[in-house]
Amino acid sequence: MLRFILRRLGVSALILFLGSVFLFFITVLSGDPLEDLRESRERTAPQQMEARIRNMNLNEPWYVRYWIWLTGVARCVTLNCDLGTDSRGADIGTALVNAAGSTLRLVTLATILAIIIGVTLGILAAIRQYSGFDYAVTFAAFLFFSLPVFWVAVLLKEYGAIRFNNWIADPAISLTATIVIALLVAFTLASLLGGDMRRRLVTGGVSAVVAFAAITYFDSVGWWRQPALGLPLIILVAAAAGILLTYVAVGRSNRKIFYAALTTVAAGAVGWFVFNGWIVTPTYPLLLLMFGISIVAAIVIGWFWGGWDRNIAIWVSIGTATAFAFATALDQLLRNWGPFLERKPRPISTIGSGSPNFSGPFWTGVWDWGVQLILPTIVLTVISLAGYSRYTRASMLETIRQDYVRTARSKGLSERVVISKHALRNALIPITTIVAFDFAGLIGGAVVTETVFGWKGMGAMFQEGLQRVDPGPVMAFYLVTGTAAVFMNMMADIAYAFLDPRIRT
Amino acid sequence: MAIVAAGALVLSACTSGTSDDDPTTGDSAATEDDSEDADDTAAPDDSDATSDAGEDEGDGEEAGGTTGKPDLGITETKQDNISYSVGADEWAGLNANTSVTNSVYNAVISSRLSSGFQYFGTDGTIYPDTDFGTYEVTSEDPLTVEYTISDDAVWEDGTPITYNDYLFDWVSNNPPSVFGEPPADDEDFVPAFDNVATDWGLYVPDGPQGELNGKTFTIEYSDPYPDYELLVGASFPAHVAAEQSGMTPEELVTAIQEKDVDAIAPAAEFWNTGWLSPEKTLPDPAIAQSSGPYSVDPAGGAEWSVGEYVTLGPNASYWGPPPATSNLTFRFASPETHVQALSNGDINVVEPQATVDTVQQIQALGDAFVLDVGETMTFEHVDYNFAEGSPWADNLAAREAFAFCLPRQQIVDNLVKPIDENAVVMNSREVFPFQENYEDHVAKIYDGRYDEVDLEQAKAKFEESGLEEGTQVRIGYGEGNQRRVNEVALIKASCDQVGFEIVDASAPGLGDVLASGDWEIALFAWAGSGTVTGSAFWYEIDGPGNFGGWVNQAADDAWGVISTTLDEEVQAEQLAIVETEAWNDLHSIPIFSHPGVVGYDATIDNIIKNATQTQAVWNAEQWVRQD
């Protein structure tokens, strides 16, 4: 194993090195870094040219400039990187740290969401193969996969930001829109839950009526500008999460686990009253503290209820507590939507990660940056979602047809156990490779999304470097994304070896 | 003349109070006789006694046909925020004069934090900023200009703006009289001050003459210098530089006066780095002190979010008219995001690149937004290559043949009018169509012979030139500009009929293209400078901008006269000679001035497009949202 890792490291370093030479060469070759100054009749143009030539070592041939760059990078070994200065004399190291921070904020949530939603959709599509739901997911996946990012982003800004902001100023949903939304919900749920024709009609009918009623109710009480969940709904959400987790983990047989989840919900409700002051005006440390307390409480509850299934009880309790915590946070966020709208009448900006000079209570501050993540996250999620759902579906279908799954079924195990214990775990092994690779790709692949949404991340750095024919920022981009790609690939290989005992050597 | 003289006296009377013993009083008195000639170039004073002195500017402003800042009588600051964007480039710091920070993007912010003796009007005219101070030519031989800073003018911490600051500004131009001549053959030579400006140090070897902490100073030129009005503008707080480098302001002034290079060195080091913000956080307002209407003091609401925006607040110490709106936010947004951001209210004023798409999109936003399209001081032109072996060398008929087939009107109609419907073919290389004297100037230099494509004439000239049918004409330009691709296509369609064979010879990098000489026609643009002598280097033999190698003694002589006279009439006359030569002898052909676009929220008042590189933000302190 060690030899394998070392060999992989060696090959990766060589690839990185050759790639850097090539990229440096073609960047230098791509244009004239002094172009803007050559067209200038400003009195100071010659001085500016001289300074830029000095900053970028333009008097040296490209391989000497590359060598200067490489020796600077080599100092990273002693944690003393020198990535040089860009054409305007700014330190690239500082810019890189800022840009990487911005990109990570942007892609982390999108990656997590894409993995969760994509894998879930893929599993559901595989279980309900050739159903309406499967076809819908397949169609959507191919559609999203082939959409031009730039175009989607611009459209989202038009509808998700500009038109939404116009709408939220005086929100109302017409009868037609309500009916269309209700039908969409009905169709999705009906095809998702499956069953025979009669069952589908019932599911669809009920969900359509519920959706229609909910929207009409929200509309009539002005919920769009003054939303809230309230304690009863929080309890309901947490309880639903607890029941779902119990069902997935042990089925309906083990009552103790179920009671553990319900006790956690009850404890959460008590905590909600005790900590109400902190919940309404928190700080980030306070929020973390409260979350920590609820997790500890969940562990204790699980430990006492668990009996011989103590581990599972603890995990289900933790899951339930987390759901309760998130529902509470969501409730507070919704309650602060109104105050946020007062401070920012057009809530969603088309650019940037927050509004200039925003000041307000804690939860409105969360809205301010949170709302700016929505649109770019949708774009990034939708695009990588497609890949995940397709890969998971294919992998899952393959696993379901394996002999050991048939054996499990013939032993009389319930469908739940067969799917979650025998099929899913094995189907996930190939997905790890894709997840690792995709994360590396997202850091670099967010170039277009960043540009359209005005985030100054790695993408902007790369693009500006190219436009100015300035190899410094381009190489800094390469250093991070290239290293990330190579590193994540290696991680995937190693993880693969750990997950799949058959290829352990 | 008596009034001007009286004005000069009043001026010296006003200012002598602030300095203990003013030797410049004697200077201005001694040069009274010359001040009559200075009438049309001198700045109008803000004191009542001299209100007649600056007739030209003063009357123009009241007539409303002015290109300067309107007098709006703003007396109070509205608590509000207006956001503006010109592009994605981040602010680099207060000092926009260093070689690494000198850019339009940096200047749009730094200029709000300073004020000086003059500013550019919307058409490039130089206007004196009388809130800041006045200047006056007191002698033409040698050229001597007396500057008087307003008594009210102070830095943000209350320290008066004085001679000290301008002495420091002068030394930051690396004057050879202090630092010695830079070694000619040393490529790695780094001057003490990393300043892109050098003119003041070159043309005024002795520096400004004045008193420590004085409000007036005089500068004397070794040679007449027509661009003297632009030489002295805003300055930086010398007392901050002194304190930050371990000196008292007095010691710094003495060090500069005594040309003590070693003593100046720490201050130079501070000048190079102290007013920059490489870490991209708001600078300390005690160091980055403002002399303009805005400030970086967080107490006034200033804020810097890395990669996204800088917000400025009002400068409480500013003595001039208060800014109409308390906060300005400069967003670092790339031009392709501008239109949607404008429509969503994220940015209130945008200056994106002028393309057909942008213009149509802003128009489509409706009445709530205003689109202002107009010409800028950048113009497109073609240059002939006179190098040996070129078809143009010693062959005027060939050049004329090309000029007759060059479809200038068609280029403007097809490529520029969709953006700016008022665009016209530009017939001068030195005066822009939106400038007042354009018609007069063009009438003197050009008879309209190349206005329309005349293929018959072109063929006749082609015949006369003795060129072979199918002579290759490579049009060189920097790759990646779609408009220029289209221009070349139009030229090819027209000129191929005459007998030329037009070849699109674009390559990466305009500089490489021009330097390689692999072109018969170069197609590029010059960005205007607003100076009198700024474009001489395009015409002069061995001028660094004369890429084609045009040789014309008459034009060179005319430039020689222009660069040594202050008489605007003589300058105009000689400029007409240069351009007449450039038309008759065909040095180059101007095509159009580049269009510029400003889009803004219709609820904001006083937004005025500016053709110069100061952008629409030039009068940002007057912007205000309607109630």
PDB file of N, CA and C in Angstrom, chain A residues 224-272:
ATOM      1  N   TRP A 224     -45.683  35.220   2.722  1.00  0.00           N
ATOM      2  CA  TRP A 224     -44.487  35.419   1.879  1.00  0.00           C
ATOM      3  C   TRP A 224     -43.578  36.500   2.448  1.00  0.00           C
ATOM      4  N   ARG A 225     -44.180  37.465   3.131  1.00  0.00           N
ATOM      5  CA  ARG A 225     -43.345  38.517   3.729  1.00  0.00           C
ATOM      6  C   ARG A 225     -43.195  38.339   5.231  1.00  0.00           C
ATOM      7  N   GLN A 226     -44.072  37.570   5.857  1.00  0.00           N
ATOM      8  CA  GLN A 226     -44.022  37.362   7.315  1.00  0.00           C
ATOM      9  C   GLN A 226     -44.051  35.881   7.642  1.00  0.00           C
ATOM     10  N   PRO A 227     -43.126  35.093   7.142  1.00  0.00           N
ATOM     11  CA  PRO A 227     -43.225  33.654   7.347  1.00  0.00           C
ATOM     12  C   PRO A 227     -42.772  33.251   8.750  1.00  0.00           C
ATOM     13  N   ALA A 228     -43.167  32.055   9.183  1.00  0.00           N
ATOM     14  CA  ALA A 228     -42.709  31.484  10.449  1.00  0.00           C
ATOM     15  C   ALA A 228     -43.115  30.021  10.473  1.00  0.00           C
ATOM     16  N   LEU A 229     -42.446  29.229  11.299  1.00  0.00           N
ATOM     17  CA  LEU A 229     -42.846  27.841  11.480  1.00  0.00           C
ATOM     18  C   LEU A 229     -43.627  27.699  12.779  1.00  0.00           C
ATOM     19  N   GLY A 230     -43.047  28.193  13.882  1.00  0.00           N
ATOM     20  CA  GLY A 230     -43.690  28.017  15.192  1.00  0.00           C
ATOM     21  C   GLY A 230     -43.316  26.670  15.792  1.00  0.00           C
ATOM     22  N   LEU A 231     -43.396  26.571  17.126  1.00  0.00           N
ATOM     23  CA  LEU A 231     -42.968  25.360  17.831  1.00  0.00           C
ATOM     24  C   LEU A 231     -43.687  24.087  17.357  1.00  0.00           C
ATOM     25  N   PRO A 232     -45.015  24.106  17.170  1.00  0.00           N
ATOM     26  CA  PRO A 232     -45.684  22.872  16.729  1.00  0.00           C
ATOM     27  C   PRO A 232     -45.078  22.305  15.440  1.00  0.00           C
ATOM     28  N   LEU A 233     -44.831  23.180  14.456  1.00  0.00           N
ATOM     29  CA  LEU A 233     -44.274  22.702  13.193  1.00  0.00           C
ATOM     30  C   LEU A 233     -42.839  22.191  13.380  1.00  0.00           C
ATOM     31  N   ILE A 234     -42.084  22.865  14.248  1.00  0.00           N
ATOM     32  CA  ILE A 234     -40.717  22.406  14.518  1.00  0.00           C
ATOM     33  C   ILE A 234     -40.759  20.988  15.076  1.00  0.00           C
ATOM     34  N   ILE A 235     -41.664  20.768  16.057  1.00  0.00           N
ATOM     35  CA  ILE A 235     -41.796  19.441  16.668  1.00  0.00           C
ATOM     36  C   ILE A 235     -42.193  18.420  15.615  1.00  0.00           C
ATOM     37  N   LEU A 236     -43.108  18.825  14.749  1.00  0.00           N
ATOM     38  CA  LEU A 236     -43.585  17.916  13.702  1.00  0.00           C
ATOM     39  C   LEU A 236     -42.433  17.510  12.777  1.00  0.00           C
ATOM     40  N   VAL A 237     -41.642  18.517  12.363  1.00  0.00           N
ATOM     41  CA  VAL A 237     -40.517  18.248  11.458  1.00  0.00           C
ATOM     42  C   VAL A 237     -39.529  17.299  12.122  1.00  0.00           C
ATOM     43  N   ALA A 238     -39.175  17.594  13.401  1.00  0.00           N
ATOM     44  CA  ALA A 238     -38.196  16.763  14.102  1.00  0.00           C
ATOM     45  C   ALA A 238     -38.736  15.352  14.292  1.00  0.00           C
ATOM     46  N   ALA A 239     -40.023  15.250  14.634  1.00  0.00           N
ATOM     47  CA  ALA A 239     -40.612  13.926  14.833  1.00  0.00           C
ATOM     48  C   ALA A 239     -40.603  13.142  13.531  1.00  0.00           C
ATOM     49  N   ALA A 240     -40.934  13.809  12.437  1.00  0.00           N
ATOM     50  CA  ALA A 240     -40.933  13.143  11.135  1.00  0.00           C
ATOM     51  C   ALA A 240     -39.542  12.629  10.810  1.00  0.00           C
ATOM     52  N   ALA A 241     -38.537  13.464  11.095  1.00  0.00           N
ATOM     53  CA  ALA A 241     -37.161  13.045  10.839  1.00  0.00           C
ATOM     54  C   ALA A 241     -36.818  11.819  11.685  1.00  0.00           C
ATOM     55  N   GLY A 242     -37.246  11.841  12.973  1.00  0.00           N
ATOM     56  CA  GLY A 242     -36.966  10.725  13.871  1.00  0.00           C
ATOM     57  C   GLY A 242     -37.599   9.440  13.364  1.00  0.00           C
ATOM     58  N   ILE A 243     -38.861   9.521  12.941  1.00  0.00           N
ATOM     59  CA  ILE A 243     -39.574   8.328  12.456  1.00  0.00           C
ATOM     60  C   ILE A 243     -38.902   7.786  11.196  1.00  0.00           C
ATOM     61  N   LEU A 244     -38.560   8.704  10.284  1.00  0.00           N
ATOM     62  CA  LEU A 244     -37.913   8.289   9.028  1.00  0.00           C
ATOM     63  C   LEU A 244     -36.585   7.588   9.319  1.00  0.00           C
ATOM     64  N   LEU A 245     -35.797   8.194  10.217  1.00  0.00           N
ATOM     65  CA  LEU A 245     -34.491   7.611  10.541  1.00  0.00           C
ATOM     66  C   LEU A 245     -34.671   6.224  11.174  1.00  0.00           C
ATOM     67  N   THR A 246     -35.644   6.130  12.094  1.00  0.00           N
ATOM     68  CA  THR A 246     -35.902   4.849  12.738  1.00  0.00           C
ATOM     69  C   THR A 246     -36.265   3.795  11.693  1.00  0.00           C
ATOM     70  N   TYR A 247     -37.124   4.200  10.774  1.00  0.00           N
ATOM     71  CA  TYR A 247     -37.587   3.261   9.753  1.00  0.00           C
ATOM     72  C   TYR A 247     -36.424   2.786   8.886  1.00  0.00           C
ATOM     73  N   VAL A 248     -35.584   3.748   8.459  1.00  0.00           N
ATOM     74  CA  VAL A 248     -34.456   3.380   7.600  1.00  0.00           C
ATOM     75  C   VAL A 248     -33.461   2.511   8.362  1.00  0.00           C
ATOM     76  N   ALA A 249     -33.255   2.834   9.657  1.00  0.00           N
ATOM     77  CA  ALA A 249     -32.216   2.130  10.410  1.00  0.00           C
ATOM     78  C   ALA A 249     -32.660   0.725  10.844  1.00  0.00           C
ATOM     79  N   VAL A 250     -33.841   0.618  11.454  1.00  0.00           N
ATOM     80  CA  VAL A 250     -34.216  -0.692  12.002  1.00  0.00           C
ATOM     81  C   VAL A 250     -35.617  -1.141  11.614  1.00  0.00           C
ATOM     82  N   GLY A 251     -36.328  -0.305  10.892  1.00  0.00           N
ATOM     83  CA  GLY A 251     -37.694  -0.708  10.565  1.00  0.00           C
ATOM     84  C   GLY A 251     -38.615  -0.447  11.742  1.00  0.00           C
ATOM     85  N   ARG A 252     -39.845  -1.011  11.643  1.00  0.00           N
ATOM     86  CA  ARG A 252     -40.829  -0.693  12.668  1.00  0.00           C
ATOM     87  C   ARG A 252     -40.709  -1.615  13.881  1.00  0.00           C
ATOM     88  N   SER A 253     -39.791  -2.600  13.789  1.00  0.00           N
ATOM     89  CA  SER A 253     -39.760  -3.637  14.811  1.00  0.00           C
ATOM     90  C   SER A 253     -39.238  -3.139  16.157  1.00  0.00           C
ATOM     91  N   ASN A 254     -38.197  -2.314  16.128  1.00  0.00           N
ATOM     92  CA  ASN A 254     -37.544  -1.937  17.383  1.00  0.00           C
ATOM     93  C   ASN A 254     -38.155  -0.677  17.974  1.00  0.00           C
ATOM     94  N   ARG A 255     -39.020  -0.854  18.955  1.00  0.00           N
ATOM     95  CA  ARG A 255     -39.745   0.279  19.530  1.00  0.00           C
ATOM     96  C   ARG A 255     -38.826   1.218  20.295  1.00  0.00           C
ATOM     97  N   LYS A 256     -37.771   0.654  20.910  1.00  0.00           N
ATOM     98  CA  LYS A 256     -36.897   1.454  21.772  1.00  0.00           C
ATOM     99  C   LYS A 256     -36.273   2.619  21.013  1.00  0.00           C
ATOM    100  N   ILE A 257     -35.849   2.315  19.813  1.00  0.00           N
ATOM    101  CA  ILE A 257     -35.228   3.353  18.999  1.00  0.00           C
ATOM    102  C   ILE A 257     -36.237   4.467  18.732  1.00  0.00           C
ATOM    103  N   PHE A 258     -37.456   4.029  18.435  1.00  0.00           N
ATOM    104  CA  PHE A 258     -38.522   4.979  18.149  1.00  0.00           C
ATOM    105  C   PHE A 258     -38.762   5.875  19.362  1.00  0.00           C
ATOM    106  N   TYR A 259     -38.792   5.267  20.549  1.00  0.00           N
ATOM    107  CA  TYR A 259     -38.992   6.055  21.769  1.00  0.00           C
ATOM    108  C   TYR A 259     -37.816   7.017  22.000  1.00  0.00           C
ATOM    109  N   ALA A 260     -36.605   6.548  21.697  1.00  0.00           N
ATOM    110  CA  ALA A 260     -35.435   7.431  21.854  1.00  0.00           C
ATOM    111  C   ALA A 260     -35.615   8.696  21.015  1.00  0.00           C
ATOM    112  N   ALA A 261     -36.059   8.490  19.772  1.00  0.00           N
ATOM    113  CA  ALA A 261     -36.253   9.647  18.878  1.00  0.00           C
ATOM    114  C   ALA A 261     -37.305  10.582  19.464  1.00  0.00           C
ATOM    115  N   LEU A 262     -38.416  10.000  19.915  1.00  0.00           N
ATOM    116  CA  LEU A 262     -39.488  10.853  20.440  1.00  0.00           C
ATOM    117  C   LEU A 262     -39.045  11.590  21.702  1.00  0.00           C
ATOM    118  N   THR A 263     -38.267  10.915  22.560  1.00  0.00           N
ATOM    119  CA  THR A 263     -37.760  11.581  23.762  1.00  0.00           C
ATOM    120  C   THR A 263     -36.868  12.751  23.382  1.00  0.00           C
ATOM    121  N   THR A 264     -36.052  12.538  22.356  1.00  0.00           N
ATOM    122  CA  THR A 264     -35.181  13.622  21.894  1.00  0.00           C
ATOM    123  C   THR A 264     -36.009  14.830  21.473  1.00  0.00           C
ATOM    124  N   VAL A 265     -37.101  14.566  20.746  1.00  0.00           N
ATOM    125  CA  VAL A 265     -37.965  15.676  20.323  1.00  0.00           C
ATOM    126  C   VAL A 265     -38.508  16.401  21.545  1.00  0.00           C
ATOM    127  N   ALA A 266     -38.947  15.629  22.550  1.00  0.00           N
ATOM    128  CA  ALA A 266     -39.503  16.248  23.758  1.00  0.00           C
ATOM    129  C   ALA A 266     -38.441  17.087  24.460  1.00  0.00           C
ATOM    130  N   ALA A 267     -37.213  16.518  24.559  1.00  0.00           N
ATOM    131  CA  ALA A 267     -36.122  17.261  25.187  1.00  0.00           C
ATOM    132  C   ALA A 267     -35.848  18.549  24.416  1.00  0.00           C
ATOM    133  N   GLY A 268     -35.913  18.441  23.083  1.00  0.00           N
ATOM    134  CA  GLY A 268     -35.704  19.623  22.240  1.00  0.00           C
ATOM    135  C   GLY A 268     -36.721  20.700  22.564  1.00  0.00           C
ATOM    136  N   ALA A 269     -37.969  20.286  22.717  1.00  0.00           N
ATOM    137  CA  ALA A 269     -39.029  21.262  23.001  1.00  0.00           C
ATOM    138  C   ALA A 269     -38.759  21.965  24.328  1.00  0.00           C
ATOM    139  N   VAL A 270     -38.324  21.195  25.331  1.00  0.00           N
ATOM    140  CA  VAL A 270     -37.981  21.811  26.615  1.00  0.00           C
ATOM    141  C   VAL A 270     -36.834  22.804  26.427  1.00  0.00           C
ATOM    142  N   GLY A 271     -35.793  22.347  25.684  1.00  0.00           N
ATOM    143  CA  GLY A 271     -34.645  23.222  25.424  1.00  0.00           C
ATOM    144  C   GLY A 271     -35.054  24.499  24.706  1.00  0.00           C
ATOM    145  N   TRP A 272     -36.033  24.352  23.835  1.00  0.00           N
ATOM    146  CA  TRP A 272     -36.496  25.516  23.065  1.00  0.00           C
ATOM    147  C   TRP A 272     -36.976  26.620  24.006  1.00  0.00           C
TER     148      TRP A 272
END
